[in-house]
């Protein structure tokens, strides 16, 4: 098992991390940073293919996620195996994320923005909220979980949270050099991409990334709302 990580990506479904942050993740791993994924649901409802059972889908989506993580040089993928559409803001889930944070001790946590308005998958909204609460204050305070402390999981201060899917974008990450790897990683999610309703998904995504980089001195970007936590 990876001992500690520079970056932890916490997401609801297999493929969220690739849509949200793969180009940035590829940059980090190229720089030698250790990146760990925590995938909270098993994606067992994300298909319109009526011949697939949820069990079959879970196996497919897990393999696809592992392959995508390999493409990006992600060190480890942890699956929490909640059912798709099954995330709730519970003490149990929050504690699981705190356990992950205290185990891997990342400097940066990346997740989905819980404050995106209107149509936003409920699981995306909830995991963003739970991950943010887990960072602050629950992972930080030693009295939060005496049992975790007794297991040797010391409090940990994450320095930054990066939210993808944000409406209020305050940081654009240059992915001009890693866009192709983002695409390669997304292609690993074949069961999802097959159902994608765009004629040319690569062009669609490239246009979005180009638009995101409009005011920047580079061509392609992923956008985030980036929050620095007080020391
Ligand atoms: Zn998702």
mmCIF file of C-alpha atoms and ligand atoms in Angstrom:
data_model
loop_
_atom_site.group_PDB
_atom_site.id
_atom_site.type_symbol
_atom_site.label_atom_id
_atom_site.label_comp_id
_atom_site.label_asym_id
_atom_site.label_seq_id
_atom_site.Cartn_x
_atom_site.Cartn_y
_atom_site.Cartn_z
ATOM 1 C CA UNK A 1 0.000 0.000 0.000
ATOM 2 C CA UNK A 2 1.110 3.533 -0.765
ATOM 3 C CA UNK A 3 2.365 5.123 2.444
ATOM 4 C CA UNK A 4 1.534 8.727 1.801
ATOM 5 C CA UNK A 5 0.316 10.802 -1.098
ATOM 6 C CA UNK A 6 0.786 14.355 -2.347
ATOM 7 C CA UNK A 7 -2.692 14.403 -3.838
ATOM 8 C CA UNK A 8 -5.924 12.588 -3.038
ATOM 9 C CA UNK A 9 -8.763 12.636 -5.539
ATOM 10 C CA UNK A 10 -12.135 11.831 -3.968
ATOM 11 C CA UNK A 11 -15.013 11.253 -6.363
ATOM 12 C CA UNK A 12 -18.445 9.714 -6.587
ATOM 13 C CA UNK A 13 -18.195 7.538 -9.703
ATOM 14 C CA UNK A 14 -15.680 5.752 -11.872
ATOM 15 C CA UNK A 15 -14.840 8.308 -14.655
ATOM 16 C CA UNK A 16 -15.565 11.503 -12.624
ATOM 17 C CA UNK A 17 -11.883 12.050 -11.872
ATOM 18 C CA UNK A 18 -10.969 11.732 -15.548
ATOM 19 C CA UNK A 19 -13.596 14.206 -16.692
ATOM 20 C CA UNK A 20 -12.757 16.613 -13.882
ATOM 21 C CA UNK A 21 -9.037 16.486 -13.414
ATOM 22 C CA UNK A 22 -7.165 13.901 -15.545
ATOM 23 C CA UNK A 23 -4.972 16.434 -17.345
ATOM 24 C CA UNK A 24 -3.921 17.973 -14.043
ATOM 25 C CA UNK A 25 -3.378 14.564 -12.462
ATOM 26 C CA UNK A 26 -1.152 13.534 -15.393
ATOM 27 C CA UNK A 27 0.941 16.660 -14.792
ATOM 28 C CA UNK A 28 1.349 15.875 -11.132
ATOM 29 C CA UNK A 29 2.395 12.270 -11.683
ATOM 30 C CA UNK A 30 4.862 13.361 -14.394
ATOM 31 C CA UNK A 31 6.416 15.650 -11.793
ATOM 32 C CA UNK A 32 6.811 12.619 -9.538
ATOM 33 C CA UNK A 33 3.944 13.397 -7.185
ATOM 34 C CA UNK A 34 2.064 10.504 -5.653
ATOM 35 C CA UNK A 35 -1.652 10.594 -6.465
ATOM 36 C CA UNK A 36 -4.263 8.341 -4.848
ATOM 37 C CA UNK A 37 -7.871 7.944 -5.976
ATOM 38 C CA UNK A 38 -10.794 7.258 -3.654
ATOM 39 C CA UNK A 39 -13.818 6.183 -5.716
ATOM 40 C CA UNK A 40 -16.900 6.184 -3.500
ATOM 41 C CA UNK A 41 -19.559 4.365 -5.532
ATOM 42 C CA UNK A 42 -19.260 1.326 -7.736
ATOM 43 C CA UNK A 43 -21.142 2.884 -10.673
ATOM 44 C CA UNK A 44 -23.721 0.107 -10.737
ATOM 45 C CA UNK A 45 -26.503 2.200 -12.295
ATOM 46 C CA UNK A 46 -24.666 4.174 -14.948
ATOM 47 C CA UNK A 47 -25.870 2.421 -18.094
ATOM 48 C CA UNK A 48 -28.806 2.343 -20.477
ATOM 49 C CA UNK A 49 -27.778 -1.152 -21.654
ATOM 50 C CA UNK A 50 -30.586 -3.398 -20.399
ATOM 51 C CA UNK A 51 -28.615 -6.591 -21.021
ATOM 52 C CA UNK A 52 -26.111 -5.707 -18.274
ATOM 53 C CA UNK A 53 -26.773 -6.687 -14.663
ATOM 54 C CA UNK A 54 -25.557 -4.328 -11.933
ATOM 55 C CA UNK A 55 -22.968 -6.959 -10.878
ATOM 56 C CA UNK A 56 -21.549 -7.131 -14.383
ATOM 57 C CA UNK A 57 -21.479 -3.366 -14.579
ATOM 58 C CA UNK A 58 -19.602 -3.054 -11.273
ATOM 59 C CA UNK A 59 -16.856 -5.376 -12.522
ATOM 60 C CA UNK A 60 -16.560 -3.549 -15.848
ATOM 61 C CA UNK A 61 -16.444 -0.120 -14.263
ATOM 62 C CA UNK A 62 -13.848 -1.127 -11.701
ATOM 63 C CA UNK A 63 -11.561 -2.497 -14.424
ATOM 64 C CA UNK A 64 -12.073 0.620 -16.529
ATOM 65 C CA UNK A 65 -11.245 2.882 -13.588
ATOM 66 C CA UNK A 66 -8.087 0.920 -12.790
ATOM 67 C CA UNK A 67 -6.981 1.114 -16.426
ATOM 68 C CA UNK A 68 -7.600 4.880 -16.537
ATOM 69 C CA UNK A 69 -5.643 5.358 -13.312
ATOM 70 C CA UNK A 70 -2.762 3.360 -14.826
ATOM 71 C CA UNK A 71 -2.703 5.597 -17.899
ATOM 72 C CA UNK A 72 -2.385 8.618 -15.594
ATOM 73 C CA UNK A 73 0.276 7.117 -13.329
ATOM 74 C CA UNK A 74 -2.018 7.138 -10.287
ATOM 75 C CA UNK A 75 -0.360 5.136 -7.547
ATOM 76 C CA UNK A 76 -3.384 3.567 -5.924
ATOM 77 C CA UNK A 77 -7.154 3.338 -6.351
ATOM 78 C CA UNK A 78 -9.361 2.723 -3.317
ATOM 79 C CA UNK A 79 -12.982 1.698 -3.954
ATOM 80 C CA UNK A 80 -15.473 2.354 -1.162
ATOM 81 C CA UNK A 81 -18.192 0.435 -3.057
ATOM 82 C CA UNK A 82 -21.277 2.437 -2.179
ATOM 83 C CA UNK A 83 -24.103 1.907 -4.659
ATOM 84 C CA UNK A 84 -24.393 4.451 -7.449
ATOM 85 C CA UNK A 85 -26.967 7.136 -6.501
ATOM 86 C CA UNK A 86 -26.435 5.949 -2.935
ATOM 87 C CA UNK A 87 -24.237 8.603 -1.332
ATOM 88 C CA UNK A 88 -25.596 10.445 1.674
ATOM 89 C CA UNK A 89 -23.956 12.941 3.969
ATOM 90 C CA UNK A 90 -23.611 10.467 6.832
ATOM 91 C CA UNK A 91 -21.218 10.274 9.780
ATOM 92 C CA UNK A 92 -20.106 6.912 8.377
ATOM 93 C CA UNK A 93 -19.047 8.228 4.955
ATOM 94 C CA UNK A 94 -17.413 11.299 6.502
ATOM 95 C CA UNK A 95 -15.403 9.085 8.815
ATOM 96 C CA UNK A 96 -14.309 6.867 5.913
ATOM 97 C CA UNK A 97 -12.976 9.921 4.078
ATOM 98 C CA UNK A 98 -11.254 11.147 7.247
ATOM 99 C CA UNK A 99 -9.664 7.710 7.560
ATOM 100 C CA UNK A 100 -8.374 8.021 3.985
ATOM 101 C CA UNK A 101 -7.025 11.526 4.615
ATOM 102 C CA UNK A 102 -5.297 10.511 7.816
ATOM 103 C CA UNK A 103 -3.880 7.405 6.173
ATOM 104 C CA UNK A 104 -2.477 9.030 3.008
ATOM 105 C CA UNK A 105 -1.900 12.526 4.414
ATOM 106 C CA UNK A 106 -2.235 14.445 1.131
ATOM 107 C CA UNK A 107 -1.223 18.077 0.682
ATOM 108 C CA UNK A 108 -3.989 18.598 -1.880
ATOM 109 C CA UNK A 109 -7.463 17.057 -2.038
ATOM 110 C CA UNK A 110 -9.373 17.214 -5.322
ATOM 111 C CA UNK A 111 -13.125 16.612 -5.512
ATOM 112 C CA UNK A 112 -16.368 17.798 -7.114
ATOM 113 C CA UNK A 113 -17.803 21.197 -6.247
ATOM 114 C CA UNK A 114 -20.850 20.750 -4.006
ATOM 115 C CA UNK A 115 -22.161 24.222 -4.849
ATOM 116 C CA UNK A 116 -22.828 23.780 -8.556
ATOM 117 C CA UNK A 117 -26.439 24.821 -9.073
ATOM 118 C CA UNK A 118 -29.407 22.992 -10.587
ATOM 119 C CA UNK A 119 -28.572 19.877 -12.599
ATOM 120 C CA UNK A 120 -25.692 18.266 -10.799
ATOM 121 C CA UNK A 121 -25.645 14.607 -9.868
ATOM 122 C CA UNK A 122 -26.727 14.207 -6.275
ATOM 123 C CA UNK A 123 -23.691 11.973 -5.599
ATOM 124 C CA UNK A 124 -21.363 14.733 -6.915
ATOM 125 C CA UNK A 125 -22.961 17.315 -4.652
ATOM 126 C CA UNK A 126 -22.819 15.073 -1.629
ATOM 127 C CA UNK A 127 -19.261 13.797 -2.010
ATOM 128 C CA UNK A 128 -17.968 17.354 -2.468
ATOM 129 C CA UNK A 129 -19.647 18.388 0.761
ATOM 130 C CA UNK A 130 -18.524 15.310 2.694
ATOM 131 C CA UNK A 131 -14.914 15.548 1.474
ATOM 132 C CA UNK A 132 -14.763 19.247 2.365
ATOM 133 C CA UNK A 133 -16.118 18.594 5.857
ATOM 134 C CA UNK A 134 -13.711 15.684 6.261
ATOM 135 C CA UNK A 135 -10.759 17.977 5.476
ATOM 136 C CA UNK A 136 -12.007 20.707 7.767
ATOM 137 C CA UNK A 137 -12.446 20.248 10.627
ATOM 138 C CA UNK A 138 -12.765 16.477 11.071
ATOM 139 C CA UNK A 139 -9.373 15.238 9.786
ATOM 140 C CA UNK A 140 -7.629 18.125 11.515
ATOM 141 C CA UNK A 141 -8.896 17.750 15.085
ATOM 142 C CA UNK A 142 -7.455 15.015 17.254
ATOM 143 C CA UNK A 143 -10.614 14.817 19.367
ATOM 144 C CA UNK A 144 -12.852 14.136 16.356
ATOM 145 C CA UNK A 145 -12.284 10.402 16.253
ATOM 146 C CA UNK A 146 -10.521 9.028 19.334
ATOM 147 C CA UNK A 147 -10.768 5.522 17.877
ATOM 148 C CA UNK A 148 -8.865 6.542 14.720
ATOM 149 C CA UNK A 149 -6.242 8.201 16.887
ATOM 150 C CA UNK A 150 -5.951 5.007 18.934
ATOM 151 C CA UNK A 151 -5.275 3.156 15.666
ATOM 152 C CA UNK A 152 -2.350 5.487 15.003
ATOM 153 C CA UNK A 153 -4.194 7.726 12.527
ATOM 154 C CA UNK A 154 -2.931 11.109 13.604
ATOM 155 C CA UNK A 155 -4.782 14.322 12.660
ATOM 156 C CA UNK A 156 -3.789 15.788 9.316
ATOM 157 C CA UNK A 157 -4.082 19.241 7.779
ATOM 158 C CA UNK A 158 -4.766 19.253 4.049
ATOM 159 C CA UNK A 159 -3.318 22.468 2.585
ATOM 160 C CA UNK A 160 -5.548 22.932 -0.459
ATOM 161 C CA UNK A 161 -8.862 21.702 -1.838
ATOM 162 C CA UNK A 162 -9.441 21.859 -5.585
ATOM 163 C CA UNK A 163 -13.057 21.533 -6.768
ATOM 164 C CA UNK A 164 -13.911 20.572 -10.343
ATOM 165 C CA UNK A 165 -17.325 21.297 -11.827
ATOM 166 C CA UNK A 166 -17.200 24.721 -10.169
ATOM 167 C CA UNK A 167 -19.242 27.669 -11.397
ATOM 168 C CA UNK A 168 -16.891 30.013 -9.575
ATOM 169 C CA UNK A 169 -13.578 29.100 -11.200
ATOM 170 C CA UNK A 170 -10.520 30.791 -9.713
ATOM 171 C CA UNK A 171 -7.747 28.585 -11.072
ATOM 172 C CA UNK A 172 -7.058 27.212 -14.534
ATOM 173 C CA UNK A 173 -4.598 24.381 -14.748
ATOM 174 C CA UNK A 174 -2.529 24.128 -17.959
ATOM 175 C CA UNK A 175 -3.246 20.753 -19.567
ATOM 176 C CA UNK A 176 -2.007 21.569 -23.071
ATOM 177 C CA UNK A 177 0.711 18.930 -22.747
ATOM 178 C CA UNK A 178 -1.455 16.314 -21.064
ATOM 179 C CA UNK A 179 -4.770 16.661 -22.908
ATOM 180 C CA UNK A 180 -4.007 13.558 -24.968
ATOM 181 C CA UNK A 181 -3.511 11.524 -21.825
ATOM 182 C CA UNK A 182 -6.802 12.813 -20.469
ATOM 183 C CA UNK A 183 -8.428 11.482 -23.634
ATOM 184 C CA UNK A 184 -6.531 8.200 -23.384
ATOM 185 C CA UNK A 185 -7.685 7.819 -19.775
ATOM 186 C CA UNK A 186 -11.280 8.672 -20.691
ATOM 187 C CA UNK A 187 -11.199 6.079 -23.460
ATOM 188 C CA UNK A 188 -10.554 3.439 -20.785
ATOM 189 C CA UNK A 189 -14.115 4.085 -19.612
ATOM 190 C CA UNK A 190 -15.415 2.394 -22.754
ATOM 191 C CA UNK A 191 -18.798 1.456 -21.239
ATOM 192 C CA UNK A 192 -19.435 5.148 -20.477
ATOM 193 C CA UNK A 193 -17.973 6.687 -23.607
ATOM 194 C CA UNK A 194 -20.114 4.353 -25.732
ATOM 195 C CA UNK A 195 -23.197 6.030 -24.285
ATOM 196 C CA UNK A 196 -21.871 9.537 -24.701
ATOM 197 C CA UNK A 197 -24.370 11.565 -26.699
ATOM 198 C CA UNK A 198 -21.946 13.767 -28.635
ATOM 199 C CA UNK A 199 -20.985 13.105 -32.224
ATOM 200 C CA UNK A 200 -17.345 13.966 -31.611
ATOM 201 C CA UNK A 201 -16.577 13.833 -27.885
ATOM 202 C CA UNK A 202 -12.878 14.658 -28.304
ATOM 203 C CA UNK A 203 -13.638 17.840 -30.210
ATOM 204 C CA UNK A 204 -16.346 18.763 -27.703
ATOM 205 C CA UNK A 205 -13.946 18.297 -24.777
ATOM 206 C CA UNK A 206 -11.069 20.083 -26.514
ATOM 207 C CA UNK A 207 -13.338 23.054 -27.241
ATOM 208 C CA UNK A 208 -14.349 23.168 -23.579
ATOM 209 C CA UNK A 209 -10.730 23.046 -22.421
ATOM 210 C CA UNK A 210 -9.785 25.718 -24.961
ATOM 211 C CA UNK A 211 -12.592 27.950 -23.737
ATOM 212 C CA UNK A 212 -11.444 27.376 -20.162
ATOM 213 C CA UNK A 213 -7.948 28.623 -21.135
ATOM 214 C CA UNK A 214 -9.231 31.682 -23.012
ATOM 215 C CA UNK A 215 -7.643 34.313 -20.772
ATOM 216 C CA UNK A 216 -4.481 32.289 -20.145
ATOM 217 C CA UNK A 217 -1.141 32.160 -21.957
ATOM 218 C CA UNK A 218 -1.704 28.463 -22.764
ATOM 219 C CA UNK A 219 -4.100 26.598 -25.023
ATOM 220 C CA UNK A 220 -6.001 24.076 -22.912
ATOM 221 C CA UNK A 221 -7.117 24.122 -19.299
ATOM 222 C CA UNK A 222 -9.079 22.348 -16.615
ATOM 223 C CA UNK A 223 -10.874 24.781 -14.320
ATOM 224 C CA UNK A 224 -11.142 24.563 -10.553
ATOM 225 C CA UNK A 225 -12.262 26.492 -7.542
ATOM 226 C CA UNK A 226 -9.152 26.273 -5.414
ATOM 227 C CA UNK A 227 -9.281 26.862 -1.678
ATOM 228 C CA UNK A 228 -6.202 27.265 0.499
ATOM 229 C CA UNK A 229 -6.663 26.304 4.102
ATOM 230 C CA UNK A 230 -5.182 28.370 6.897
ATOM 231 C CA UNK A 231 -1.988 26.876 8.332
HETATM 232 ZN ZN1 LIG B 1 -20.252 11.088 -11.709
#
